Amino acid sequence: MSGAITGRTVGMDLDQPTVPLPGEVRMPLLGFGTWQATGKAGYDAVLAALDAGYRHIDTATMYGNEEEVGRAVQESGLRREDIFLTTKLPPERVGRERETIEASLRALGTDHVDLWLVHWPPSNPADSIPVWREMLAARDEGLTRAVGVSNYSTAEIDELIQATEENPAVNQIPWSPFLYDRQRHIEHRDRGVVLEGYSPFKRSDLSDPVLTRIAGAHGVSPAQVVLRWHIDHEIVVIPKSVTPERIRANADVFQFALTAEEIRDIDALGST
């Protein structure tokens, strides 16, 4: 553990562990994913998540739900500065970056997001650096507080750093105990890139004996163990659900912590 976790985010109204991003930005380690959560169900899910204590909401242009997310944020009764908002640039919007972030901000009803990600590497590798420069320009103009990438390899991240001397703040990739790759985790840390995992349950066997044993020891569910494992590793995690009970359960992961031995046992699932 690097000790980078802190218990409070500046401007946020709950004590939750966060990780620092460049520019004195702090990102809650637990976020709420909104992929496939559209229409009224998406709006209701985001409201339920904010009510349950989430202060980090993850959306994307390609999800088609920025308006619902923005409306839920505005109607939650919370201050904008108490919510960390992420959205993403679709790969087909190469060359239309500024237009895309401005459309996202209008839909979300805010003058800035906290994190803007390149959703996937451009299909033409020659576009990678120009897109990244446009992301940095949006950050420098205050449209987003931090910029990063999603679904990038370490080599693709290195290309951006070498060309611009600006590392992505975050790389959002599929992650779970069963995908655990210690070397890849280290590569992110060495470059000062926060690893953010998505689909933590879809890529996990929640009936695995290791998870059920550890869950039983703490009186929690295997899903809660998976989320806590991310947090104890200082890996941002964004579970998604539209079920209020599950949304609340996924937020209730700060009342226990895994032991070093339990973390090692869960890590080992990645090599099985």
JSON list of C-alpha atoms in Angstrom, two decimals, residues 32-261:
[
{"chain": "A", "resi": 32, "resn": "PHE", "atom": "CA", "xyz": [-21.27, 4.19, -9.45]},
{"chain": "A", "resi": 33, "resn": "GLY", "atom": "CA", "xyz": [-21.30, 2.86, -13.01]},
{"chain": "A", "resi": 34, "resn": "THR", "atom": "CA", "xyz": [-24.21, 3.76, -15.30]},
{"chain": "A", "resi": 35, "resn": "TRP", "atom": "CA", "xyz": [-23.63, 1.69, -18.45]},
{"chain": "A", "resi": 36, "resn": "GLN", "atom": "CA", "xyz": [-27.02, 0.43, -19.74]},
{"chain": "A", "resi": 37, "resn": "ALA", "atom": "CA", "xyz": [-28.85, 2.53, -17.12]},
{"chain": "A", "resi": 38, "resn": "THR", "atom": "CA", "xyz": [-30.98, 4.76, -19.35]},
{"chain": "A", "resi": 39, "resn": "GLY", "atom": "CA", "xyz": [-34.31, 6.56, -19.19]},
{"chain": "A", "resi": 40, "resn": "LYS", "atom": "CA", "xyz": [-36.24, 6.67, -15.93]},
{"chain": "A", "resi": 41, "resn": "ALA", "atom": "CA", "xyz": [-34.43, 3.56, -14.64]},
{"chain": "A", "resi": 42, "resn": "GLY", "atom": "CA", "xyz": [-31.11, 5.33, -15.11]},
{"chain": "A", "resi": 43, "resn": "TYR", "atom": "CA", "xyz": [-32.33, 8.51, -13.43]},
{"chain": "A", "resi": 44, "resn": "ASP", "atom": "CA", "xyz": [-33.77, 6.54, -10.50]},
{"chain": "A", "resi": 45, "resn": "ALA", "atom": "CA", "xyz": [-30.59, 4.48, -10.16]},
{"chain": "A", "resi": 46, "resn": "VAL", "atom": "CA", "xyz": [-28.34, 7.55, -9.96]},
{"chain": "A", "resi": 47, "resn": "LEU", "atom": "CA", "xyz": [-30.65, 9.18, -7.42]},
{"chain": "A", "resi": 48, "resn": "ALA", "atom": "CA", "xyz": [-30.63, 5.97, -5.36]},
{"chain": "A", "resi": 49, "resn": "ALA", "atom": "CA", "xyz": [-26.83, 5.81, -5.58]},
{"chain": "A", "resi": 50, "resn": "LEU", "atom": "CA", "xyz": [-26.39, 9.39, -4.38]},
{"chain": "A", "resi": 51, "resn": "ASP", "atom": "CA", "xyz": [-28.87, 8.71, -1.58]},
{"chain": "A", "resi": 52, "resn": "ALA", "atom": "CA", "xyz": [-26.88, 5.59, -0.61]},
{"chain": "A", "resi": 53, "resn": "GLY", "atom": "CA", "xyz": [-23.70, 7.65, -0.27]},
{"chain": "A", "resi": 54, "resn": "TYR", "atom": "CA", "xyz": [-21.94, 7.37, -3.61]},
{"chain": "A", "resi": 55, "resn": "ARG", "atom": "CA", "xyz": [-20.22, 10.62, -4.52]},
{"chain": "A", "resi": 56, "resn": "HIS", "atom": "CA", "xyz": [-18.62, 9.45, -7.78]},
{"chain": "A", "resi": 57, "resn": "ILE", "atom": "CA", "xyz": [-20.80, 8.87, -10.86]},
{"chain": "A", "resi": 58, "resn": "ASP", "atom": "CA", "xyz": [-19.40, 7.40, -14.09]},
{"chain": "A", "resi": 59, "resn": "THR", "atom": "CA", "xyz": [-21.13, 7.96, -17.43]},
{"chain": "A", "resi": 60, "resn": "ALA", "atom": "CA", "xyz": [-20.10, 8.30, -21.08]},
{"chain": "A", "resi": 61, "resn": "THR", "atom": "CA", "xyz": [-21.34, 9.92, -24.27]},
{"chain": "A", "resi": 62, "resn": "MET", "atom": "CA", "xyz": [-21.93, 6.48, -25.80]},
{"chain": "A", "resi": 63, "resn": "TYR", "atom": "CA", "xyz": [-24.14, 5.41, -22.86]},
{"chain": "A", "resi": 64, "resn": "GLY", "atom": "CA", "xyz": [-26.81, 7.85, -24.01]},
{"chain": "A", "resi": 65, "resn": "ASN", "atom": "CA", "xyz": [-27.76, 8.76, -20.44]},
{"chain": "A", "resi": 66, "resn": "GLU", "atom": "CA", "xyz": [-25.90, 11.98, -19.65]},
{"chain": "A", "resi": 67, "resn": "GLU", "atom": "CA", "xyz": [-29.16, 13.94, -19.41]},
{"chain": "A", "resi": 68, "resn": "GLU", "atom": "CA", "xyz": [-30.64, 11.49, -16.89]},
{"chain": "A", "resi": 69, "resn": "VAL", "atom": "CA", "xyz": [-27.41, 11.46, -14.89]},
{"chain": "A", "resi": 70, "resn": "GLY", "atom": "CA", "xyz": [-27.25, 15.26, -14.90]},
{"chain": "A", "resi": 71, "resn": "ARG", "atom": "CA", "xyz": [-30.87, 15.62, -13.85]},
{"chain": "A", "resi": 72, "resn": "ALA", "atom": "CA", "xyz": [-30.39, 13.19, -10.97]},
{"chain": "A", "resi": 73, "resn": "VAL", "atom": "CA", "xyz": [-27.31, 15.08, -9.79]},
{"chain": "A", "resi": 74, "resn": "GLN", "atom": "CA", "xyz": [-29.17, 18.41, -9.96]},
{"chain": "A", "resi": 75, "resn": "GLU", "atom": "CA", "xyz": [-32.25, 17.06, -8.16]},
{"chain": "A", "resi": 76, "resn": "SER", "atom": "CA", "xyz": [-30.34, 15.12, -5.50]},
{"chain": "A", "resi": 77, "resn": "GLY", "atom": "CA", "xyz": [-30.08, 18.11, -3.19]},
{"chain": "A", "resi": 78, "resn": "LEU", "atom": "CA", "xyz": [-26.29, 17.71, -3.11]},
{"chain": "A", "resi": 79, "resn": "ARG", "atom": "CA", "xyz": [-23.81, 20.40, -4.06]},
{"chain": "A", "resi": 80, "resn": "ARG", "atom": "CA", "xyz": [-22.13, 19.93, -7.43]},
{"chain": "A", "resi": 81, "resn": "GLU", "atom": "CA", "xyz": [-18.70, 20.13, -5.73]},
{"chain": "A", "resi": 82, "resn": "ASP", "atom": "CA", "xyz": [-19.65, 17.15, -3.57]},
{"chain": "A", "resi": 83, "resn": "ILE", "atom": "CA", "xyz": [-20.03, 14.87, -6.60]},
{"chain": "A", "resi": 84, "resn": "PHE", "atom": "CA", "xyz": [-17.21, 13.55, -8.80]},
{"chain": "A", "resi": 85, "resn": "LEU", "atom": "CA", "xyz": [-18.49, 13.25, -12.39]},
{"chain": "A", "resi": 86, "resn": "THR", "atom": "CA", "xyz": [-16.79, 11.27, -15.15]},
{"chain": "A", "resi": 87, "resn": "THR", "atom": "CA", "xyz": [-17.76, 11.09, -18.81]},
{"chain": "A", "resi": 88, "resn": "LYS", "atom": "CA", "xyz": [-15.98, 9.76, -21.88]},
{"chain": "A", "resi": 89, "resn": "LEU", "atom": "CA", "xyz": [-15.17, 10.61, -25.50]},
{"chain": "A", "resi": 90, "resn": "PRO", "atom": "CA", "xyz": [-16.36, 7.96, -27.98]},
{"chain": "A", "resi": 91, "resn": "PRO", "atom": "CA", "xyz": [-13.75, 6.68, -30.46]},
{"chain": "A", "resi": 92, "resn": "GLU", "atom": "CA", "xyz": [-15.75, 7.84, -33.49]},
{"chain": "A", "resi": 93, "resn": "ARG", "atom": "CA", "xyz": [-15.56, 11.46, -32.26]},
{"chain": "A", "resi": 94, "resn": "VAL", "atom": "CA", "xyz": [-11.92, 11.89, -33.29]},
{"chain": "A", "resi": 95, "resn": "GLY", "atom": "CA", "xyz": [-11.51, 15.48, -34.49]},
{"chain": "A", "resi": 96, "resn": "ARG", "atom": "CA", "xyz": [-14.71, 16.57, -32.70]},
{"chain": "A", "resi": 97, "resn": "GLU", "atom": "CA", "xyz": [-13.40, 16.55, -29.16]},
{"chain": "A", "resi": 98, "resn": "ARG", "atom": "CA", "xyz": [-14.35, 20.10, -28.19]},
{"chain": "A", "resi": 99, "resn": "GLU", "atom": "CA", "xyz": [-17.83, 19.73, -29.68]},
{"chain": "A", "resi": 100, "resn": "THR", "atom": "CA", "xyz": [-18.28, 16.47, -27.76]},
{"chain": "A", "resi": 101, "resn": "ILE", "atom": "CA", "xyz": [-17.24, 17.74, -24.32]},
{"chain": "A", "resi": 102, "resn": "GLU", "atom": "CA", "xyz": [-19.45, 20.82, -24.77]},
{"chain": "A", "resi": 103, "resn": "ALA", "atom": "CA", "xyz": [-22.42, 18.58, -25.64]},
{"chain": "A", "resi": 104, "resn": "SER", "atom": "CA", "xyz": [-21.68, 16.42, -22.56]},
{"chain": "A", "resi": 105, "resn": "LEU", "atom": "CA", "xyz": [-21.59, 19.46, -20.31]},
{"chain": "A", "resi": 106, "resn": "ARG", "atom": "CA", "xyz": [-24.92, 20.70, -21.68]},
{"chain": "A", "resi": 107, "resn": "ALA", "atom": "CA", "xyz": [-26.52, 17.31, -21.17]},
{"chain": "A", "resi": 108, "resn": "LEU", "atom": "CA", "xyz": [-25.11, 16.97, -17.65]},
{"chain": "A", "resi": 109, "resn": "GLY", "atom": "CA", "xyz": [-26.12, 20.53, -16.76]},
{"chain": "A", "resi": 110, "resn": "THR", "atom": "CA", "xyz": [-22.69, 21.50, -15.47]},
{"chain": "A", "resi": 111, "resn": "ASP", "atom": "CA", "xyz": [-19.85, 23.77, -16.57]},
{"chain": "A", "resi": 112, "resn": "HIS", "atom": "CA", "xyz": [-17.20, 21.09, -16.03]},
{"chain": "A", "resi": 113, "resn": "VAL", "atom": "CA", "xyz": [-16.71, 17.41, -15.35]},
{"chain": "A", "resi": 114, "resn": "ASP", "atom": "CA", "xyz": [-14.16, 16.11, -12.90]},
{"chain": "A", "resi": 115, "resn": "LEU", "atom": "CA", "xyz": [-12.70, 13.51, -15.25]},
{"chain": "A", "resi": 116, "resn": "TRP", "atom": "CA", "xyz": [-12.92, 13.10, -19.02]},
{"chain": "A", "resi": 117, "resn": "LEU", "atom": "CA", "xyz": [-11.65, 9.87, -20.56]},
{"chain": "A", "resi": 118, "resn": "VAL", "atom": "CA", "xyz": [-10.86, 8.70, -24.09]},
{"chain": "A", "resi": 119, "resn": "HIS", "atom": "CA", "xyz": [-13.29, 5.76, -24.06]},
{"chain": "A", "resi": 120, "resn": "TRP", "atom": "CA", "xyz": [-11.27, 3.53, -26.39]},
{"chain": "A", "resi": 121, "resn": "PRO", "atom": "CA", "xyz": [-8.00, 4.02, -28.28]},
{"chain": "A", "resi": 122, "resn": "PRO", "atom": "CA", "xyz": [-8.72, 5.56, -31.71]},
{"chain": "A", "resi": 123, "resn": "SER", "atom": "CA", "xyz": [-9.06, 2.96, -34.48]},
{"chain": "A", "resi": 124, "resn": "ASN", "atom": "CA", "xyz": [-6.33, 4.78, -36.40]},
{"chain": "A", "resi": 125, "resn": "PRO", "atom": "CA", "xyz": [-3.21, 4.86, -34.17]},
{"chain": "A", "resi": 126, "resn": "ALA", "atom": "CA", "xyz": [-2.09, 8.06, -35.91]},
{"chain": "A", "resi": 127, "resn": "ASP", "atom": "CA", "xyz": [-5.02, 9.83, -34.21]},
{"chain": "A", "resi": 128, "resn": "SER", "atom": "CA", "xyz": [-3.92, 8.89, -30.70]},
{"chain": "A", "resi": 129, "resn": "ILE", "atom": "CA", "xyz": [-1.62, 11.85, -29.97]},
{"chain": "A", "resi": 130, "resn": "PRO", "atom": "CA", "xyz": [-3.87, 14.53, -31.57]},
{"chain": "A", "resi": 131, "resn": "VAL", "atom": "CA", "xyz": [-6.84, 13.27, -29.54]},
{"chain": "A", "resi": 132, "resn": "TRP", "atom": "CA", "xyz": [-4.77, 13.34, -26.35]},
{"chain": "A", "resi": 133, "resn": "ARG", "atom": "CA", "xyz": [-3.66, 16.91, -27.06]},
{"chain": "A", "resi": 134, "resn": "GLU", "atom": "CA", "xyz": [-7.31, 17.95, -27.43]},
{"chain": "A", "resi": 135, "resn": "MET", "atom": "CA", "xyz": [-8.12, 16.28, -24.10]},
{"chain": "A", "resi": 136, "resn": "LEU", "atom": "CA", "xyz": [-5.31, 18.25, -22.45]},
{"chain": "A", "resi": 137, "resn": "ALA", "atom": "CA", "xyz": [-6.57, 21.47, -24.06]},
{"chain": "A", "resi": 138, "resn": "ALA", "atom": "CA", "xyz": [-10.05, 20.87, -22.60]},
{"chain": "A", "resi": 139, "resn": "ARG", "atom": "CA", "xyz": [-8.49, 20.38, -19.18]},
{"chain": "A", "resi": 140, "resn": "ASP", "atom": "CA", "xyz": [-6.41, 23.54, -19.51]},
{"chain": "A", "resi": 141, "resn": "GLU", "atom": "CA", "xyz": [-9.57, 25.48, -20.42]},
{"chain": "A", "resi": 142, "resn": "GLY", "atom": "CA", "xyz": [-11.37, 24.25, -17.30]},
{"chain": "A", "resi": 143, "resn": "LEU", "atom": "CA", "xyz": [-13.93, 22.06, -19.07]},
{"chain": "A", "resi": 144, "resn": "THR", "atom": "CA", "xyz": [-12.67, 19.08, -17.07]},
{"chain": "A", "resi": 145, "resn": "ARG", "atom": "CA", "xyz": [-10.53, 18.96, -13.95]},
{"chain": "A", "resi": 146, "resn": "ALA", "atom": "CA", "xyz": [-8.56, 15.88, -15.04]},
{"chain": "A", "resi": 147, "resn": "VAL", "atom": "CA", "xyz": [-8.18, 13.76, -18.17]},
{"chain": "A", "resi": 148, "resn": "GLY", "atom": "CA", "xyz": [-7.42, 10.11, -18.72]},
{"chain": "A", "resi": 149, "resn": "VAL", "atom": "CA", "xyz": [-8.03, 7.09, -20.90]},
{"chain": "A", "resi": 150, "resn": "SER", "atom": "CA", "xyz": [-9.98, 3.85, -20.91]},
{"chain": "A", "resi": 151, "resn": "ASN", "atom": "CA", "xyz": [-9.12, 0.42, -22.33]},
{"chain": "A", "resi": 152, "resn": "TYR", "atom": "CA", "xyz": [-5.51, 1.46, -23.04]},
{"chain": "A", "resi": 153, "resn": "SER", "atom": "CA", "xyz": [-2.49, -0.84, -22.88]},
{"chain": "A", "resi": 154, "resn": "THR", "atom": "CA", "xyz": [0.65, 0.22, -21.04]},
{"chain": "A", "resi": 155, "resn": "ALA", "atom": "CA", "xyz": [2.38, 0.73, -24.41]},
{"chain": "A", "resi": 156, "resn": "GLU", "atom": "CA", "xyz": [-0.42, 3.04, -25.56]},
{"chain": "A", "resi": 157, "resn": "ILE", "atom": "CA", "xyz": [-0.13, 5.04, -22.32]},
{"chain": "A", "resi": 158, "resn": "ASP", "atom": "CA", "xyz": [3.63, 5.31, -22.80]},
{"chain": "A", "resi": 159, "resn": "GLU", "atom": "CA", "xyz": [3.10, 6.71, -26.28]},
{"chain": "A", "resi": 160, "resn": "LEU", "atom": "CA", "xyz": [0.99, 9.56, -24.87]},
{"chain": "A", "resi": 161, "resn": "ILE", "atom": "CA", "xyz": [3.48, 10.32, -22.10]},
{"chain": "A", "resi": 162, "resn": "GLN", "atom": "CA", "xyz": [6.46, 10.31, -24.47]},
{"chain": "A", "resi": 163, "resn": "ALA", "atom": "CA", "xyz": [4.72, 12.64, -26.94]},
{"chain": "A", "resi": 164, "resn": "THR", "atom": "CA", "xyz": [3.34, 15.17, -24.46]},
{"chain": "A", "resi": 165, "resn": "GLU", "atom": "CA", "xyz": [5.07, 14.60, -21.10]},
{"chain": "A", "resi": 166, "resn": "GLU", "atom": "CA", "xyz": [1.54, 14.47, -19.67]},
{"chain": "A", "resi": 167, "resn": "ASN", "atom": "CA", "xyz": [0.42, 11.17, -18.19]},
{"chain": "A", "resi": 168, "resn": "PRO", "atom": "CA", "xyz": [-3.24, 10.18, -18.17]},
{"chain": "A", "resi": 169, "resn": "ALA", "atom": "CA", "xyz": [-4.61, 10.66, -14.66]},
{"chain": "A", "resi": 170, "resn": "VAL", "atom": "CA", "xyz": [-6.61, 7.42, -14.94]},
{"chain": "A", "resi": 171, "resn": "ASN", "atom": "CA", "xyz": [-6.87, 4.29, -17.08]},
{"chain": "A", "resi": 172, "resn": "GLN", "atom": "CA", "xyz": [-10.27, 2.62, -16.77]},
{"chain": "A", "resi": 173, "resn": "ILE", "atom": "CA", "xyz": [-10.05, -1.07, -17.70]},
{"chain": "A", "resi": 174, "resn": "PRO", "atom": "CA", "xyz": [-11.82, -4.37, -16.95]},
{"chain": "A", "resi": 175, "resn": "TRP", "atom": "CA", "xyz": [-10.64, -5.56, -13.52]},
{"chain": "A", "resi": 176, "resn": "SER", "atom": "CA", "xyz": [-11.54, -8.09, -10.87]},
{"chain": "A", "resi": 177, "resn": "PRO", "atom": "CA", "xyz": [-9.75, -10.55, -8.56]},
{"chain": "A", "resi": 178, "resn": "PHE", "atom": "CA", "xyz": [-9.87, -13.08, -11.39]},
{"chain": "A", "resi": 179, "resn": "LEU", "atom": "CA", "xyz": [-8.13, -10.62, -13.75]},
{"chain": "A", "resi": 180, "resn": "TYR", "atom": "CA", "xyz": [-5.57, -9.53, -11.16]},
{"chain": "A", "resi": 181, "resn": "ASP", "atom": "CA", "xyz": [-2.26, -8.80, -12.87]},
{"chain": "A", "resi": 182, "resn": "ARG", "atom": "CA", "xyz": [0.30, -7.58, -10.37]},
{"chain": "A", "resi": 183, "resn": "GLN", "atom": "CA", "xyz": [2.70, -6.44, -13.09]},
{"chain": "A", "resi": 184, "resn": "ARG", "atom": "CA", "xyz": [0.05, -4.37, -14.83]},
{"chain": "A", "resi": 185, "resn": "HIS", "atom": "CA", "xyz": [-0.94, -2.83, -11.50]},
{"chain": "A", "resi": 186, "resn": "ILE", "atom": "CA", "xyz": [2.71, -1.89, -10.88]},
{"chain": "A", "resi": 187, "resn": "GLU", "atom": "CA", "xyz": [3.05, -0.44, -14.39]},
{"chain": "A", "resi": 188, "resn": "HIS", "atom": "CA", "xyz": [0.20, 1.98, -13.67]},
{"chain": "A", "resi": 189, "resn": "ARG", "atom": "CA", "xyz": [1.67, 2.97, -10.31]},
{"chain": "A", "resi": 190, "resn": "ASP", "atom": "CA", "xyz": [5.12, 3.53, -11.80]},
{"chain": "A", "resi": 191, "resn": "ARG", "atom": "CA", "xyz": [3.63, 5.94, -14.34]},
{"chain": "A", "resi": 192, "resn": "GLY", "atom": "CA", "xyz": [1.44, 7.79, -11.85]},
{"chain": "A", "resi": 193, "resn": "VAL", "atom": "CA", "xyz": [-1.71, 6.54, -13.55]},
{"chain": "A", "resi": 194, "resn": "VAL", "atom": "CA", "xyz": [-4.63, 5.56, -11.32]},
{"chain": "A", "resi": 195, "resn": "LEU", "atom": "CA", "xyz": [-6.07, 2.17, -12.25]},
{"chain": "A", "resi": 196, "resn": "GLU", "atom": "CA", "xyz": [-9.87, 2.19, -12.36]},
{"chain": "A", "resi": 197, "resn": "GLY", "atom": "CA", "xyz": [-11.65, -1.13, -12.75]},
{"chain": "A", "resi": 198, "resn": "TYR", "atom": "CA", "xyz": [-14.99, -1.74, -14.41]},
{"chain": "A", "resi": 199, "resn": "SER", "atom": "CA", "xyz": [-17.25, -4.83, -14.52]},
{"chain": "A", "resi": 200, "resn": "PRO", "atom": "CA", "xyz": [-15.96, -6.14, -11.16]},
{"chain": "A", "resi": 201, "resn": "PHE", "atom": "CA", "xyz": [-18.79, -8.68, -10.78]},
{"chain": "A", "resi": 202, "resn": "LYS", "atom": "CA", "xyz": [-19.27, -9.70, -14.41]},
{"chain": "A", "resi": 203, "resn": "ARG", "atom": "CA", "xyz": [-15.67, -10.90, -14.44]},
{"chain": "A", "resi": 204, "resn": "SER", "atom": "CA", "xyz": [-15.79, -12.59, -11.03]},
{"chain": "A", "resi": 205, "resn": "ASP", "atom": "CA", "xyz": [-17.07, -15.95, -9.78]},
{"chain": "A", "resi": 206, "resn": "LEU", "atom": "CA", "xyz": [-18.92, -14.78, -6.67]},
{"chain": "A", "resi": 207, "resn": "SER", "atom": "CA", "xyz": [-19.42, -18.41, -5.61]},
{"chain": "A", "resi": 208, "resn": "ASP", "atom": "CA", "xyz": [-15.67, -19.04, -5.46]},
{"chain": "A", "resi": 209, "resn": "PRO", "atom": "CA", "xyz": [-14.72, -20.69, -2.12]},
{"chain": "A", "resi": 210, "resn": "VAL", "atom": "CA", "xyz": [-12.06, -18.06, -1.38]},
{"chain": "A", "resi": 211, "resn": "LEU", "atom": "CA", "xyz": [-14.56, -15.21, -1.70]},
{"chain": "A", "resi": 212, "resn": "THR", "atom": "CA", "xyz": [-17.32, -17.00, 0.20]},
{"chain": "A", "resi": 213, "resn": "ARG", "atom": "CA", "xyz": [-14.94, -17.92, 3.04]},
{"chain": "A", "resi": 214, "resn": "ILE", "atom": "CA", "xyz": [-13.69, -14.35, 3.43]},
{"chain": "A", "resi": 215, "resn": "ALA", "atom": "CA", "xyz": [-17.21, -12.96, 3.11]},
{"chain": "A", "resi": 216, "resn": "GLY", "atom": "CA", "xyz": [-18.37, -15.27, 5.90]},
{"chain": "A", "resi": 217, "resn": "ALA", "atom": "CA", "xyz": [-15.51, -14.17, 8.14]},
{"chain": "A", "resi": 218, "resn": "HIS", "atom": "CA", "xyz": [-16.62, -10.54, 7.86]},
{"chain": "A", "resi": 219, "resn": "GLY", "atom": "CA", "xyz": [-20.38, -11.09, 7.74]},
{"chain": "A", "resi": 220, "resn": "VAL", "atom": "CA", "xyz": [-20.65, -9.53, 4.27]},
{"chain": "A", "resi": 221, "resn": "SER", "atom": "CA", "xyz": [-21.40, -10.75, 0.73]},
{"chain": "A", "resi": 222, "resn": "PRO", "atom": "CA", "xyz": [-18.81, -11.98, -1.79]},
{"chain": "A", "resi": 223, "resn": "ALA", "atom": "CA", "xyz": [-19.69, -8.93, -3.92]},
{"chain": "A", "resi": 224, "resn": "GLN", "atom": "CA", "xyz": [-18.80, -6.63, -1.03]},
{"chain": "A", "resi": 225, "resn": "VAL", "atom": "CA", "xyz": [-15.50, -8.49, -0.63]},
{"chain": "A", "resi": 226, "resn": "VAL", "atom": "CA", "xyz": [-14.70, -7.91, -4.31]},
{"chain": "A", "resi": 227, "resn": "LEU", "atom": "CA", "xyz": [-15.35, -4.17, -3.94]},
{"chain": "A", "resi": 228, "resn": "ARG", "atom": "CA", "xyz": [-13.35, -3.92, -0.72]},
{"chain": "A", "resi": 229, "resn": "TRP", "atom": "CA", "xyz": [-10.44, -5.76, -2.38]},
{"chain": "A", "resi": 230, "resn": "HIS", "atom": "CA", "xyz": [-10.30, -3.03, -5.05]},
{"chain": "A", "resi": 231, "resn": "ILE", "atom": "CA", "xyz": [-10.41, -0.29, -2.42]},
{"chain": "A", "resi": 232, "resn": "ASP", "atom": "CA", "xyz": [-7.72, -1.90, -0.24]},
{"chain": "A", "resi": 233, "resn": "HIS", "atom": "CA", "xyz": [-5.51, -2.03, -3.35]},
{"chain": "A", "resi": 234, "resn": "GLU", "atom": "CA", "xyz": [-6.23, 1.68, -4.05]},
{"chain": "A", "resi": 235, "resn": "ILE", "atom": "CA", "xyz": [-7.93, 0.69, -7.30]},
{"chain": "A", "resi": 236, "resn": "VAL", "atom": "CA", "xyz": [-11.02, 2.73, -8.17]},
{"chain": "A", "resi": 237, "resn": "VAL", "atom": "CA", "xyz": [-14.07, 0.50, -8.73]},
{"chain": "A", "resi": 238, "resn": "ILE", "atom": "CA", "xyz": [-17.42, 1.36, -10.32]},
{"chain": "A", "resi": 239, "resn": "PRO", "atom": "CA", "xyz": [-20.08, -1.31, -9.70]},
{"chain": "A", "resi": 240, "resn": "LYS", "atom": "CA", "xyz": [-23.36, -0.80, -11.52]},
{"chain": "A", "resi": 241, "resn": "SER", "atom": "CA", "xyz": [-26.90, -1.81, -10.65]},
{"chain": "A", "resi": 242, "resn": "VAL", "atom": "CA", "xyz": [-30.41, -0.44, -11.02]},
{"chain": "A", "resi": 243, "resn": "THR", "atom": "CA", "xyz": [-31.70, -2.37, -8.00]},
{"chain": "A", "resi": 244, "resn": "PRO", "atom": "CA", "xyz": [-31.95, -0.13, -4.91]},
{"chain": "A", "resi": 245, "resn": "GLU", "atom": "CA", "xyz": [-31.08, -2.91, -2.44]},
{"chain": "A", "resi": 246, "resn": "ARG", "atom": "CA", "xyz": [-27.98, -3.89, -4.41]},
{"chain": "A", "resi": 247, "resn": "ILE", "atom": "CA", "xyz": [-26.99, -0.25, -4.89]},
{"chain": "A", "resi": 248, "resn": "ARG", "atom": "CA", "xyz": [-27.07, 0.23, -1.11]},
{"chain": "A", "resi": 249, "resn": "ALA", "atom": "CA", "xyz": [-25.22, -3.02, -0.41]},
{"chain": "A", "resi": 250, "resn": "ASN", "atom": "CA", "xyz": [-22.47, -2.10, -2.89]},
{"chain": "A", "resi": 251, "resn": "ALA", "atom": "CA", "xyz": [-22.00, 1.22, -1.08]},
{"chain": "A", "resi": 252, "resn": "ASP", "atom": "CA", "xyz": [-21.73, -0.46, 2.32]},
{"chain": "A", "resi": 253, "resn": "VAL", "atom": "CA", "xyz": [-18.08, -1.51, 2.12]},
{"chain": "A", "resi": 254, "resn": "PHE", "atom": "CA", "xyz": [-16.42, 0.89, 4.54]},
{"chain": "A", "resi": 255, "resn": "GLN", "atom": "CA", "xyz": [-17.31, -0.91, 7.76]},
{"chain": "A", "resi": 256, "resn": "PHE", "atom": "CA", "xyz": [-14.75, -3.70, 7.29]},
{"chain": "A", "resi": 257, "resn": "ALA", "atom": "CA", "xyz": [-11.27, -4.15, 5.85]},
{"chain": "A", "resi": 258, "resn": "LEU", "atom": "CA", "xyz": [-9.47, -7.17, 4.50]},
{"chain": "A", "resi": 259, "resn": "THR", "atom": "CA", "xyz": [-6.37, -8.54, 6.20]},
{"chain": "A", "resi": 260, "resn": "ALA", "atom": "CA", "xyz": [-3.07, -8.74, 4.30]},
{"chain": "A", "resi": 261, "resn": "GLU", "atom": "CA", "xyz": [-3.47, -12.51, 4.15]}
]
